mmCIF file with all atom_site columns, C-alpha atoms in Angstrom:
data_model
loop_
_atom_site.group_PDB
_atom_site.id
_atom_site.type_symbol
_atom_site.label_atom_id
_atom_site.label_alt_id
_atom_site.label_comp_id
_atom_site.label_asym_id
_atom_site.label_entity_id
_atom_site.label_seq_id
_atom_site.pdbx_PDB_ins_code
_atom_site.Cartn_x
_atom_site.Cartn_y
_atom_site.Cartn_z
_atom_site.occupancy
_atom_site.B_iso_or_equiv
_atom_site.pdbx_formal_charge
_atom_site.auth_seq_id
_atom_site.auth_comp_id
_atom_site.auth_asym_id
_atom_site.auth_atom_id
_atom_site.pdbx_PDB_model_num
ATOM 1   C CA . GLN A 1 1   ? 105.989 101.025 129.028 1.00 83.00 ? 1   GLN A CA 1
ATOM 2   C CA . SER A 1 2   ? 104.110 99.761  125.648 1.00 88.00 ? 2   SER A CA 1
ATOM 3   C CA . VAL A 1 3   ? 100.539 100.435 124.967 1.00 92.00 ? 3   VAL A CA 1
ATOM 4   C CA . LEU A 1 4   ? 99.908  96.875  124.007 1.00 96.00 ? 4   LEU A CA 1
ATOM 5   C CA . THR A 1 5   ? 101.191 93.989  126.150 1.00 97.00 ? 5   THR A CA 1
ATOM 6   C CA . GLN A 1 6   ? 102.927 91.028  125.030 1.00 98.00 ? 6   GLN A CA 1
ATOM 7   C CA . PRO A 1 7   ? 104.936 88.364  126.832 1.00 97.00 ? 7   PRO A CA 1
ATOM 8   C CA . PRO A 1 8   ? 108.607 89.267  126.490 1.00 97.00 ? 8   PRO A CA 1
ATOM 9   C CA . SER A 1 9   ? 109.688 85.624  125.309 1.00 97.00 ? 9   SER A CA 1
ATOM 10  C CA . ALA A 1 10  ? 108.274 82.483  124.027 1.00 97.00 ? 10  ALA A CA 1
ATOM 11  C CA . SER A 1 11  ? 109.782 79.203  122.876 1.00 97.00 ? 11  SER A CA 1
ATOM 12  C CA . GLY A 1 12  ? 109.025 75.988  120.935 1.00 96.00 ? 12  GLY A CA 1
ATOM 13  C CA . THR A 1 13  ? 110.671 73.090  119.243 1.00 96.00 ? 13  THR A CA 1
ATOM 14  C CA . PRO A 1 14  ? 110.755 72.337  115.426 1.00 96.00 ? 14  PRO A CA 1
ATOM 15  C CA . GLY A 1 15  ? 107.168 71.274  114.253 1.00 96.00 ? 15  GLY A CA 1
ATOM 16  C CA . GLN A 1 16  ? 105.395 72.513  117.504 1.00 97.00 ? 16  GLN A CA 1
ATOM 17  C CA . ARG A 1 17  ? 102.608 75.255  117.463 1.00 97.00 ? 17  ARG A CA 1
ATOM 18  C CA . VAL A 1 18  ? 103.171 78.364  119.501 1.00 98.00 ? 18  VAL A CA 1
ATOM 19  C CA . THR A 1 19  ? 100.964 81.222  120.215 1.00 98.00 ? 19  THR A CA 1
ATOM 20  C CA . ILE A 1 20  ? 101.769 84.805  121.223 1.00 98.00 ? 20  ILE A CA 1
ATOM 21  C CA . SER A 1 21  ? 99.282  87.005  122.859 1.00 98.00 ? 21  SER A CA 1
ATOM 22  C CA . CYS A 1 22  ? 98.644  90.600  122.678 1.00 98.00 ? 22  CYS A CA 1
ATOM 23  C CA . SER A 1 23  ? 96.465  92.571  125.266 1.00 97.00 ? 23  SER A CA 1
ATOM 24  C CA . GLY A 1 24  ? 95.099  96.156  124.703 1.00 96.00 ? 24  GLY A CA 1
ATOM 25  C CA . SER A 1 25  ? 92.060  98.027  125.609 1.00 95.00 ? 25  SER A CA 1
ATOM 26  C CA . SER A 1 26  ? 88.762  99.301  124.310 1.00 93.00 ? 26  SER A CA 1
ATOM 27  C CA . SER A 1 27  ? 90.290  102.183 122.712 1.00 93.00 ? 27  SER A CA 1
ATOM 28  C CA . ASN A 1 28  ? 92.993  100.296 120.636 1.00 95.00 ? 28  ASN A CA 1
ATOM 29  C CA . ILE A 1 29  ? 92.457  96.588  119.998 1.00 95.00 ? 29  ILE A CA 1
ATOM 30  C CA . GLY A 1 30  ? 88.839  96.823  120.957 1.00 94.00 ? 30  GLY A CA 1
ATOM 31  C CA . SER A 1 31  ? 88.056  99.298  118.436 1.00 94.00 ? 31  SER A CA 1
ATOM 32  C CA . ASN A 1 32  ? 90.597  98.838  115.722 1.00 93.00 ? 32  ASN A CA 1
ATOM 33  C CA . THR A 1 33  ? 92.249  95.769  113.746 1.00 94.00 ? 33  THR A CA 1
ATOM 34  C CA . VAL A 1 34  ? 95.371  94.234  114.708 1.00 96.00 ? 34  VAL A CA 1
ATOM 35  C CA . ASN A 1 35  ? 98.564  93.737  112.711 1.00 97.00 ? 35  ASN A CA 1
ATOM 36  C CA . TRP A 1 36  ? 101.614 91.426  113.394 1.00 98.00 ? 36  TRP A CA 1
ATOM 37  C CA . TYR A 1 37  ? 105.175 92.009  112.262 1.00 98.00 ? 37  TYR A CA 1
ATOM 38  C CA . GLN A 1 38  ? 108.217 89.633  112.327 1.00 98.00 ? 38  GLN A CA 1
ATOM 39  C CA . GLN A 1 39  ? 111.735 91.163  112.917 1.00 98.00 ? 39  GLN A CA 1
ATOM 40  C CA . LEU A 1 40  ? 114.445 88.816  112.188 1.00 97.00 ? 40  LEU A CA 1
ATOM 41  C CA . PRO A 1 41  ? 117.825 89.704  113.696 1.00 93.00 ? 41  PRO A CA 1
ATOM 42  C CA . GLY A 1 42  ? 119.520 92.734  111.881 1.00 93.00 ? 42  GLY A CA 1
ATOM 43  C CA . ALA A 1 43  ? 116.491 93.170  109.651 1.00 97.00 ? 43  ALA A CA 1
ATOM 44  C CA . ALA A 1 44  ? 113.559 95.589  109.216 1.00 97.00 ? 44  ALA A CA 1
ATOM 45  C CA . PRO A 1 45  ? 110.308 94.401  110.359 1.00 98.00 ? 45  PRO A CA 1
ATOM 46  C CA . LYS A 1 46  ? 107.946 92.427  107.902 1.00 97.00 ? 46  LYS A CA 1
ATOM 47  C CA . LEU A 1 47  ? 104.229 92.442  107.994 1.00 97.00 ? 47  LEU A CA 1
ATOM 48  C CA . LEU A 1 48  ? 102.972 89.032  108.919 1.00 97.00 ? 48  LEU A CA 1
ATOM 49  C CA . ILE A 1 49  ? 99.389  89.641  109.614 1.00 96.00 ? 49  ILE A CA 1
ATOM 50  C CA . TYR A 1 50  ? 97.004  92.651  108.916 1.00 94.00 ? 50  TYR A CA 1
ATOM 51  C CA . SER A 1 51  ? 93.228  93.348  109.747 1.00 94.00 ? 51  SER A CA 1
ATOM 52  C CA . ASN A 1 52  ? 93.421  90.761  112.490 1.00 96.00 ? 52  ASN A CA 1
ATOM 53  C CA . ASN A 1 53  ? 93.861  87.676  110.353 1.00 96.00 ? 53  ASN A CA 1
ATOM 54  C CA . GLN A 1 54  ? 94.768  88.532  106.809 1.00 95.00 ? 54  GLN A CA 1
ATOM 55  C CA . ARG A 1 55  ? 98.167  87.354  105.437 1.00 96.00 ? 55  ARG A CA 1
ATOM 56  C CA . PRO A 1 56  ? 100.086 89.278  102.742 1.00 93.00 ? 56  PRO A CA 1
ATOM 57  C CA . SER A 1 57  ? 100.962 87.402  99.701  1.00 93.00 ? 57  SER A CA 1
ATOM 58  C CA . GLY A 1 58  ? 104.084 85.261  100.427 1.00 94.00 ? 58  GLY A CA 1
ATOM 59  C CA . VAL A 1 59  ? 103.487 84.839  104.131 1.00 96.00 ? 59  VAL A CA 1
ATOM 60  C CA . PRO A 1 60  ? 103.087 81.110  104.603 1.00 95.00 ? 60  PRO A CA 1
ATOM 61  C CA . ASP A 1 61  ? 99.722  79.735  105.994 1.00 95.00 ? 61  ASP A CA 1
ATOM 62  C CA . ARG A 1 62  ? 101.663 78.522  109.101 1.00 97.00 ? 62  ARG A CA 1
ATOM 63  C CA . PHE A 1 63  ? 101.010 82.098  110.509 1.00 97.00 ? 63  PHE A CA 1
ATOM 64  C CA . SER A 1 64  ? 97.555  82.989  111.556 1.00 97.00 ? 64  SER A CA 1
ATOM 65  C CA . GLY A 1 65  ? 95.923  85.768  113.555 1.00 97.00 ? 65  GLY A CA 1
ATOM 66  C CA . SER A 1 66  ? 92.948  86.175  115.571 1.00 97.00 ? 66  SER A CA 1
ATOM 67  C CA . LYS A 1 67  ? 91.116  88.865  117.845 1.00 97.00 ? 67  LYS A CA 1
ATOM 68  C CA . SER A 1 68  ? 88.609  88.656  120.524 1.00 96.00 ? 68  SER A CA 1
ATOM 69  C CA . GLY A 1 69  ? 87.544  91.649  122.543 1.00 95.00 ? 69  GLY A CA 1
ATOM 70  C CA . THR A 1 70  ? 90.622  93.544  123.584 1.00 96.00 ? 70  THR A CA 1
ATOM 71  C CA . SER A 1 71  ? 93.108  90.790  123.054 1.00 97.00 ? 71  SER A CA 1
ATOM 72  C CA . ALA A 1 72  ? 94.732  89.304  119.831 1.00 98.00 ? 72  ALA A CA 1
ATOM 73  C CA . SER A 1 73  ? 96.932  86.346  119.248 1.00 98.00 ? 73  SER A CA 1
ATOM 74  C CA . LEU A 1 74  ? 99.440  85.229  116.734 1.00 98.00 ? 74  LEU A CA 1
ATOM 75  C CA . ALA A 1 75  ? 99.700  81.481  116.083 1.00 98.00 ? 75  ALA A CA 1
ATOM 76  C CA . ILE A 1 76  ? 102.675 79.670  114.352 1.00 97.00 ? 76  ILE A CA 1
ATOM 77  C CA . SER A 1 77  ? 102.228 75.981  113.452 1.00 96.00 ? 77  SER A CA 1
ATOM 78  C CA . GLY A 1 78  ? 104.848 73.530  112.225 1.00 96.00 ? 78  GLY A CA 1
ATOM 79  C CA . LEU A 1 79  ? 107.666 75.814  113.778 1.00 97.00 ? 79  LEU A CA 1
ATOM 80  C CA . HIS A 1 80  ? 110.776 76.124  111.682 1.00 96.00 ? 80  HIS A CA 1
ATOM 81  C CA . SER A 1 81  ? 114.131 77.339  112.932 1.00 96.00 ? 81  SER A CA 1
ATOM 82  C CA . GLU A 1 82  ? 114.069 80.403  110.556 1.00 96.00 ? 82  GLU A CA 1
ATOM 83  C CA . ASP A 1 83  ? 111.000 81.557  112.718 1.00 97.00 ? 83  ASP A CA 1
ATOM 84  C CA . GLU A 1 84  ? 113.228 82.668  115.464 1.00 97.00 ? 84  GLU A CA 1
ATOM 85  C CA . ALA A 1 85  ? 112.679 86.275  115.606 1.00 97.00 ? 85  ALA A CA 1
ATOM 86  C CA . VAL A 1 86  ? 111.106 89.004  117.532 1.00 98.00 ? 86  VAL A CA 1
ATOM 87  C CA . TYR A 1 87  ? 107.173 89.367  117.049 1.00 98.00 ? 87  TYR A CA 1
ATOM 88  C CA . TYR A 1 88  ? 105.375 92.711  117.456 1.00 98.00 ? 88  TYR A CA 1
ATOM 89  C CA . CYS A 1 89  ? 101.604 93.197  117.626 1.00 98.00 ? 89  CYS A CA 1
ATOM 90  C CA . ALA A 1 90  ? 100.374 96.509  116.631 1.00 97.00 ? 90  ALA A CA 1
ATOM 91  C CA . GLY A 1 91  ? 97.157  98.580  116.407 1.00 96.00 ? 91  GLY A CA 1
ATOM 92  C CA . TRP A 1 92  ? 95.653  101.948 116.466 1.00 95.00 ? 92  TRP A CA 1
ATOM 93  C CA . ASP A 1 93  ? 94.109  104.452 118.931 1.00 92.00 ? 93  ASP A CA 1
ATOM 94  C CA . ASP A 1 94  ? 93.115  108.084 119.166 1.00 91.00 ? 94  ASP A CA 1
ATOM 95  C CA . SER A 1 95  ? 96.786  108.917 119.565 1.00 88.00 ? 95  SER A CA 1
ATOM 96  C CA . GLY A 1 96  ? 98.155  107.074 116.536 1.00 93.00 ? 96  GLY A CA 1
ATOM 97  C CA . ALA A 1 97  ? 99.681  103.625 115.945 1.00 95.00 ? 97  ALA A CA 1
ATOM 98  C CA . VAL A 1 98  ? 100.645 101.588 118.925 1.00 96.00 ? 98  VAL A CA 1
ATOM 99  C CA . PHE A 1 99  ? 102.980 98.802  119.263 1.00 97.00 ? 99  PHE A CA 1
ATOM 100 C CA . GLY A 1 100 ? 103.396 95.787  121.752 1.00 97.00 ? 100 GLY A CA 1
ATOM 101 C CA . GLY A 1 101 ? 106.899 95.659  123.271 1.00 97.00 ? 101 GLY A CA 1
ATOM 102 C CA . GLY A 1 102 ? 107.766 92.469  121.191 1.00 97.00 ? 102 GLY A CA 1
ATOM 103 C CA . THR A 1 103 ? 108.067 88.866  122.003 1.00 98.00 ? 103 THR A CA 1
ATOM 104 C CA . LYS A 1 104 ? 111.334 86.991  121.209 1.00 98.00 ? 104 LYS A CA 1
ATOM 105 C CA . LEU A 1 105 ? 110.505 83.709  119.807 1.00 98.00 ? 105 LEU A CA 1
ATOM 106 C CA . THR A 1 106 ? 113.338 81.004  120.392 1.00 97.00 ? 106 THR A CA 1
ATOM 107 C CA . VAL A 1 107 ? 113.275 77.760  118.406 1.00 96.00 ? 107 VAL A CA 1
ATOM 108 C CA . LEU A 1 108 ? 115.071 75.099  120.796 1.00 92.00 ? 108 LEU A CA 1
ATOM 109 C CA . GLU B 2 1   ? 109.795 95.518  93.230  1.00 95.00 ? 1   GLU B CA 1
ATOM 110 C CA . VAL B 2 2   ? 108.842 97.901  96.211  1.00 97.00 ? 2   VAL B CA 1
ATOM 111 C CA . GLN B 2 3   ? 111.807 99.808  97.562  1.00 98.00 ? 3   GLN B CA 1
ATOM 112 C CA . LEU B 2 4   ? 112.054 102.391 100.205 1.00 98.00 ? 4   LEU B CA 1
ATOM 113 C CA . VAL B 2 5   ? 115.426 104.030 100.779 1.00 98.00 ? 5   VAL B CA 1
ATOM 114 C CA . GLU B 2 6   ? 115.833 106.334 103.631 1.00 98.00 ? 6   GLU B CA 1
ATOM 115 C CA . SER B 2 7   ? 118.739 109.060 103.925 1.00 98.00 ? 7   SER B CA 1
ATOM 116 C CA . GLY B 2 8   ? 119.727 111.812 106.140 1.00 98.00 ? 8   GLY B CA 1
ATOM 117 C CA . GLY B 2 9   ? 120.542 110.327 109.340 1.00 97.00 ? 9   GLY B CA 1
ATOM 118 C CA . GLY B 2 10  ? 123.639 111.031 111.247 1.00 97.00 ? 10  GLY B CA 1
ATOM 119 C CA . LEU B 2 11  ? 125.089 112.514 114.542 1.00 98.00 ? 11  LEU B CA 1
ATOM 120 C CA . VAL B 2 12  ? 123.421 115.661 115.594 1.00 98.00 ? 12  VAL B CA 1
ATOM 121 C CA . GLN B 2 13  ? 123.802 117.797 118.913 1.00 98.00 ? 13  GLN B CA 1
ATOM 122 C CA . PRO B 2 14  ? 120.674 118.102 121.126 1.00 98.00 ? 14  PRO B CA 1
ATOM 123 C CA . GLY B 2 15  ? 118.537 120.964 120.200 1.00 98.00 ? 15  GLY B CA 1
ATOM 124 C CA . ARG B 2 16  ? 119.595 120.840 116.451 1.00 98.00 ? 16  ARG B CA 1
ATOM 125 C CA . SER B 2 17  ? 117.620 119.864 113.495 1.00 98.00 ? 17  SER B CA 1
ATOM 126 C CA . LEU B 2 18  ? 117.816 117.061 110.971 1.00 98.00 ? 18  LEU B CA 1
ATOM 127 C CA . ARG B 2 19  ? 115.817 116.122 107.846 1.00 98.00 ? 19  ARG B CA 1
ATOM 128 C CA . LEU B 2 20  ? 115.232 112.666 106.733 1.00 98.00 ? 20  LEU B CA 1
ATOM 129 C CA . SER B 2 21  ? 114.118 111.530 103.298 1.00 98.00 ? 21  SER B CA 1
ATOM 130 C CA . CYS B 2 22  ? 112.803 108.338 101.953 1.00 98.00 ? 22  CYS B CA 1
ATOM 131 C CA . ALA B 2 23  ? 113.062 107.609 98.233  1.00 98.00 ? 23  ALA B CA 1
ATOM 132 C CA . ALA B 2 24  ? 110.176 105.261 97.061  1.00 98.00 ? 24  ALA B CA 1
ATOM 133 C CA . SER B 2 25  ? 109.930 103.139 93.998  1.00 98.00 ? 25  SER B CA 1
ATOM 134 C CA . GLY B 2 26  ? 108.065 100.080 92.603  1.00 97.00 ? 26  GLY B CA 1
ATOM 135 C CA . PHE B 2 27  ? 104.607 101.196 93.510  1.00 97.00 ? 27  PHE B CA 1
ATOM 136 C CA . THR B 2 28  ? 102.190 104.000 92.735  1.00 97.00 ? 28  THR B CA 1
ATOM 137 C CA . PHE B 2 29  ? 103.559 106.320 95.515  1.00 96.00 ? 29  PHE B CA 1
ATOM 138 C CA . ASP B 2 30  ? 100.297 108.481 95.631  1.00 93.00 ? 30  ASP B CA 1
ATOM 139 C CA . ASP B 2 31  ? 97.845  105.794 96.121  1.00 95.00 ? 31  ASP B CA 1
ATOM 140 C CA . TYR B 2 32  ? 99.133  105.193 99.791  1.00 96.00 ? 32  TYR B CA 1
ATOM 141 C CA . GLY B 2 33  ? 99.723  106.667 103.230 1.00 96.00 ? 33  GLY B CA 1
ATOM 142 C CA . MET B 2 34  ? 103.302 106.664 104.383 1.00 97.00 ? 34  MET B CA 1
ATOM 143 C CA . HIS B 2 35  ? 104.812 106.408 107.914 1.00 98.00 ? 35  HIS B CA 1
ATOM 144 C CA . TRP B 2 36  ? 107.887 106.815 109.867 1.00 98.00 ? 36  TRP B CA 1
ATOM 145 C CA . VAL B 2 37  ? 108.595 104.188 112.508 1.00 98.00 ? 37  VAL B CA 1
ATOM 146 C CA . ARG B 2 38  ? 111.586 104.270 114.924 1.00 98.00 ? 38  ARG B CA 1
ATOM 147 C CA . GLN B 2 39  ? 113.582 101.760 117.024 1.00 98.00 ? 39  GLN B CA 1
ATOM 148 C CA . ALA B 2 40  ? 115.870 102.908 119.615 1.00 98.00 ? 40  ALA B CA 1
ATOM 149 C CA . PRO B 2 41  ? 118.926 100.762 120.128 1.00 96.00 ? 41  PRO B CA 1
ATOM 150 C CA . GLY B 2 42  ? 118.078 97.377  121.571 1.00 95.00 ? 42  GLY B CA 1
ATOM 151 C CA . LYS B 2 43  ? 114.333 98.437  121.910 1.00 96.00 ? 43  LYS B CA 1
ATOM 152 C CA . GLY B 2 44  ? 110.956 97.900  120.398 1.00 97.00 ? 44  GLY B CA 1
ATOM 153 C CA . LEU B 2 45  ? 109.112 99.708  117.608 1.00 97.00 ? 45  LEU B CA 1
ATOM 154 C CA . GLU B 2 46  ? 107.555 103.139 117.973 1.00 97.00 ? 46  GLU B CA 1
ATOM 155 C CA . TRP B 2 47  ? 105.316 104.783 115.442 1.00 97.00 ? 47  TRP B CA 1
ATOM 156 C CA . VAL B 2 48  ? 106.498 108.490 114.912 1.00 98.00 ? 48  VAL B CA 1
ATOM 157 C CA . SER B 2 49  ? 104.264 109.945 112.152 1.00 97.00 ? 49  SER B CA 1
ATOM 158 C CA . GLY B 2 50  ? 102.133 109.189 109.256 1.00 97.00 ? 50  GLY B CA 1
ATOM 159 C CA . ILE B 2 51  ? 100.789 111.046 106.186 1.00 96.00 ? 51  ILE B CA 1
ATOM 160 C CA . SER B 2 52  ? 97.789  110.209 104.046 1.00 95.00 ? 52  SER B CA 1
ATOM 161 C CA . TRP B 2 53  ? 98.032  109.788 100.139 1.00 95.00 ? 53  TRP B CA 1
ATOM 162 C CA . ASN B 2 54  ? 97.413  113.406 99.406  1.00 95.00 ? 54  ASN B CA 1
ATOM 163 C CA . SER B 2 55  ? 99.080  115.103 102.480 1.00 95.00 ? 55  SER B CA 1
ATOM 164 C CA . GLY B 2 56  ? 95.335  116.128 103.722 1.00 95.00 ? 56  GLY B CA 1
ATOM 165 C CA . THR B 2 57  ? 95.838  113.966 107.218 1.00 94.00 ? 57  THR B CA 1
ATOM 166 C CA . THR B 2 58  ? 99.017  113.746 109.326 1.00 96.00 ? 58  THR B CA 1
ATOM 167 C CA . GLY B 2 59  ? 99.400  112.182 112.661 1.00 95.00 ? 59  GLY B CA 1
ATOM 168 C CA . TYR B 2 60  ? 102.188 112.325 115.183 1.00 97.00 ? 60  TYR B CA 1
ATOM 169 C CA . ALA B 2 61  ? 103.426 110.372 118.279 1.00 96.00 ? 61  ALA B CA 1
ATOM 170 C CA . ASP B 2 62  ? 102.863 112.576 121.390 1.00 95.00 ? 62  ASP B CA 1
ATOM 171 C CA . SER B 2 63  ? 106.592 112.090 122.008 1.00 96.00 ? 63  SER B CA 1
ATOM 172 C CA . VAL B 2 64  ? 107.308 114.200 118.825 1.00 98.00 ? 64  VAL B CA 1
ATOM 173 C CA . LYS B 2 65  ? 104.257 116.459 118.364 1.00 97.00 ? 65  LYS B CA 1
ATOM 174 C CA . GLY B 2 66  ? 105.169 119.930 117.828 1.00 97.00 ? 66  GLY B CA 1
ATOM 175 C CA . ARG B 2 67  ? 109.038 119.088 117.047 1.00 98.00 ? 67  ARG B CA 1
ATOM 176 C CA . PHE B 2 68  ? 108.754 116.868 113.877 1.00 98.00 ? 68  PHE B CA 1
ATOM 177 C CA . THR B 2 69  ? 106.885 117.516 110.617 1.00 98.00 ? 69  THR B CA 1
ATOM 178 C CA . ILE B 2 70  ? 106.172 114.873 108.095 1.00 98.00 ? 70  ILE B CA 1
ATOM 179 C CA . SER B 2 71  ? 105.721 115.784 104.325 1.00 98.00 ? 71  SER B CA 1
ATOM 180 C CA . ARG B 2 72  ? 105.627 114.122 100.999 1.00 98.00 ? 72  ARG B CA 1
ATOM 181 C CA . ASP B 2 73  ? 106.301 115.146 97.419  1.00 98.00 ? 73  ASP B CA 1
ATOM 182 C CA . ASN B 2 74  ? 104.090 112.720 95.235  1.00 97.00 ? 74  ASN B CA 1
ATOM 183 C CA . ALA B 2 75  ? 105.783 114.139 92.250  1.00 97.00 ? 75  ALA B CA 1
ATOM 184 C CA . LYS B 2 76  ? 109.315 113.024 93.426  1.00 98.00 ? 76  LYS B CA 1
ATOM 185 C CA . ASN B 2 77  ? 107.866 109.927 95.061  1.00 98.00 ? 77  ASN B CA 1
ATOM 186 C CA . SER B 2 78  ? 109.388 110.991 98.327  1.00 98.00 ? 78  SER B CA 1
ATOM 187 C CA . LEU B 2 79  ? 108.818 111.200 101.841 1.00 98.00 ? 79  LEU B CA 1
ATOM 188 C CA . TYR B 2 80  ? 110.328 113.488 104.385 1.00 98.00 ? 80  TYR B CA 1
ATOM 189 C CA . LEU B 2 81  ? 110.611 114.042 108.146 1.00 98.00 ? 81  LEU B CA 1
ATOM 190 C CA . GLN B 2 82  ? 111.778 117.316 109.589 1.00 98.00 ? 82  GLN B CA 1
ATOM 191 C CA . MET B 2 83  ? 112.977 116.867 112.904 1.00 98.00 ? 83  MET B CA 1
ATOM 192 C CA . ASN B 2 84  ? 113.585 119.962 115.137 1.00 98.00 ? 84  ASN B CA 1
ATOM 193 C CA . SER B 2 85  ? 114.619 120.348 118.833 1.00 98.00 ? 85  SER B CA 1
ATOM 194 C CA . LEU B 2 86  ? 116.320 116.992 118.878 1.00 98.00 ? 86  LEU B CA 1
ATOM 195 C CA . ARG B 2 87  ? 116.603 115.135 122.158 1.00 98.00 ? 87  ARG B CA 1
ATOM 196 C CA . ALA B 2 88  ? 118.841 112.281 123.287 1.00 98.00 ? 88  ALA B CA 1
ATOM 197 C CA . GLU B 2 89  ? 115.744 110.225 123.474 1.00 97.00 ? 89  GLU B CA 1
ATOM 198 C CA . ASP B 2 90  ? 115.095 110.632 119.656 1.00 98.00 ? 90  ASP B CA 1
ATOM 199 C CA . THR B 2 91  ? 118.194 108.399 119.128 1.00 98.00 ? 91  THR B CA 1
ATOM 200 C CA . ALA B 2 92  ? 117.083 105.476 116.932 1.00 98.00 ? 92  ALA B CA 1
ATOM 201 C CA . LEU B 2 93  ? 117.063 103.782 113.712 1.00 98.00 ? 93  LEU B CA 1
ATOM 202 C CA . TYR B 2 94  ? 114.363 105.530 111.684 1.00 98.00 ? 94  TYR B CA 1
ATOM 203 C CA . TYR B 2 95  ? 112.222 103.255 109.305 1.00 98.00 ? 95  TYR B CA 1
ATOM 204 C CA . CYS B 2 96  ? 110.093 104.646 106.307 1.00 98.00 ? 96  CYS B CA 1
ATOM 205 C CA . ALA B 2 97  ? 107.151 102.469 105.939 1.00 98.00 ? 97  ALA B CA 1
ATOM 206 C CA . LYS B 2 98  ? 104.304 102.122 103.326 1.00 97.00 ? 98  LYS B CA 1
ATOM 207 C CA . GLY B 2 99  ? 100.835 101.949 104.403 1.00 95.00 ? 99  GLY B CA 1
ATOM 208 C CA . VAL B 2 100 ? 98.509  99.248  103.238 1.00 91.00 ? 100 VAL B CA 1
ATOM 209 C CA . THR B 2 101 ? 95.891  101.879 102.483 1.00 87.00 ? 101 THR B CA 1
ATOM 210 C CA . LEU B 2 102 ? 95.784  105.648 101.476 1.00 85.00 ? 102 LEU B CA 1
ATOM 211 C CA . ALA B 2 103 ? 94.780  106.693 104.940 1.00 86.00 ? 103 ALA B CA 1
ATOM 212 C CA . VAL B 2 104 ? 96.924  107.346 107.986 1.00 85.00 ? 104 VAL B CA 1
ATOM 213 C CA . ALA B 2 105 ? 94.959  105.666 110.575 1.00 87.00 ? 105 ALA B CA 1
ATOM 214 C CA . GLY B 2 106 ? 93.971  102.036 110.994 1.00 83.00 ? 106 GLY B CA 1
ATOM 215 C CA . THR B 2 107 ? 96.483  100.508 108.516 1.00 88.00 ? 107 THR B CA 1
ATOM 216 C CA . GLY B 2 108 ? 99.289  98.071  108.727 1.00 93.00 ? 108 GLY B CA 1
ATOM 217 C CA . PHE B 2 109 ? 102.659 98.882  107.193 1.00 96.00 ? 109 PHE B CA 1
ATOM 218 C CA . ASP B 2 110 ? 103.537 96.398  104.403 1.00 95.00 ? 110 ASP B CA 1
ATOM 219 C CA . TYR B 2 111 ? 106.880 97.641  103.217 1.00 97.00 ? 111 TYR B CA 1
ATOM 220 C CA . TRP B 2 112 ? 109.820 98.817  105.156 1.00 98.00 ? 112 TRP B CA 1
ATOM 221 C CA . GLY B 2 113 ? 113.018 100.272 104.236 1.00 98.00 ? 113 GLY B CA 1
ATOM 222 C CA . GLN B 2 114 ? 116.217 99.454  105.982 1.00 97.00 ? 114 GLN B CA 1
ATOM 223 C CA . GLY B 2 115 ? 116.271 102.622 108.031 1.00 98.00 ? 115 GLY B CA 1
ATOM 224 C CA . THR B 2 116 ? 118.466 105.518 108.787 1.00 98.00 ? 116 THR B CA 1
ATOM 225 C CA . LEU B 2 117 ? 120.524 106.004 111.980 1.00 98.00 ? 117 LEU B CA 1
ATOM 226 C CA . VAL B 2 118 ? 119.719 109.136 113.940 1.00 98.00 ? 118 VAL B CA 1
ATOM 227 C CA . THR B 2 119 ? 122.224 109.672 117.041 1.00 98.00 ? 119 THR B CA 1
ATOM 228 C CA . VAL B 2 120 ? 121.597 112.776 119.244 1.00 98.00 ? 120 VAL B CA 1
ATOM 229 C CA . SER B 2 121 ? 124.414 113.508 121.424 1.00 97.00 ? 121 SER B CA 1
ATOM 230 C CA . SER B 2 122 ? 126.895 116.087 122.391 1.00 95.00 ? 122 SER B CA 1
#
């Protein structure tokens, strides 16, 4: 049982906009920033968004993050087939870093 | 180019110990906190431990507290994880990850190694 709650799956067609939600509590998302990771099949995770809405260099601006209260979301616009991956939200609470269970994004 | 290369994984019996290493290059190692994150086969990500830039602060997941010890050698650009009293549930791919900041808490992990597999089984 993950501390942060994500839907297990999401899907979209090429060019579409999809959003992935992440729900937490006042002790994690409510009081700390949220990061998002993309894990392609067979690969190590990659930082996609940090500090709620900041993109590391090299991450396309099709990816955006937002946070409100104890929830956060990742939006992917102009969906590409290579966006098919598992996406994890992450934050911090008093016990350390916490992750969501991951959302498998399928590009139809 | 930032590189993180883990080593030290393998098959180990329950109750035994293992030491993981992570060799870092391509960045100023002692400017950043470092972390271990694991992924059990077919499962999600779990943060294991983190250490600040100067080893002054460490943190552990409740699941490993008292059994695992994180350390770093800034002169050797290396991160370590000493794992004692291993259990079957510790079986996972262990990733070394670089923090975005020098602290342990509140940071993202902007570079990851490819991982080293630890299998705990009799």
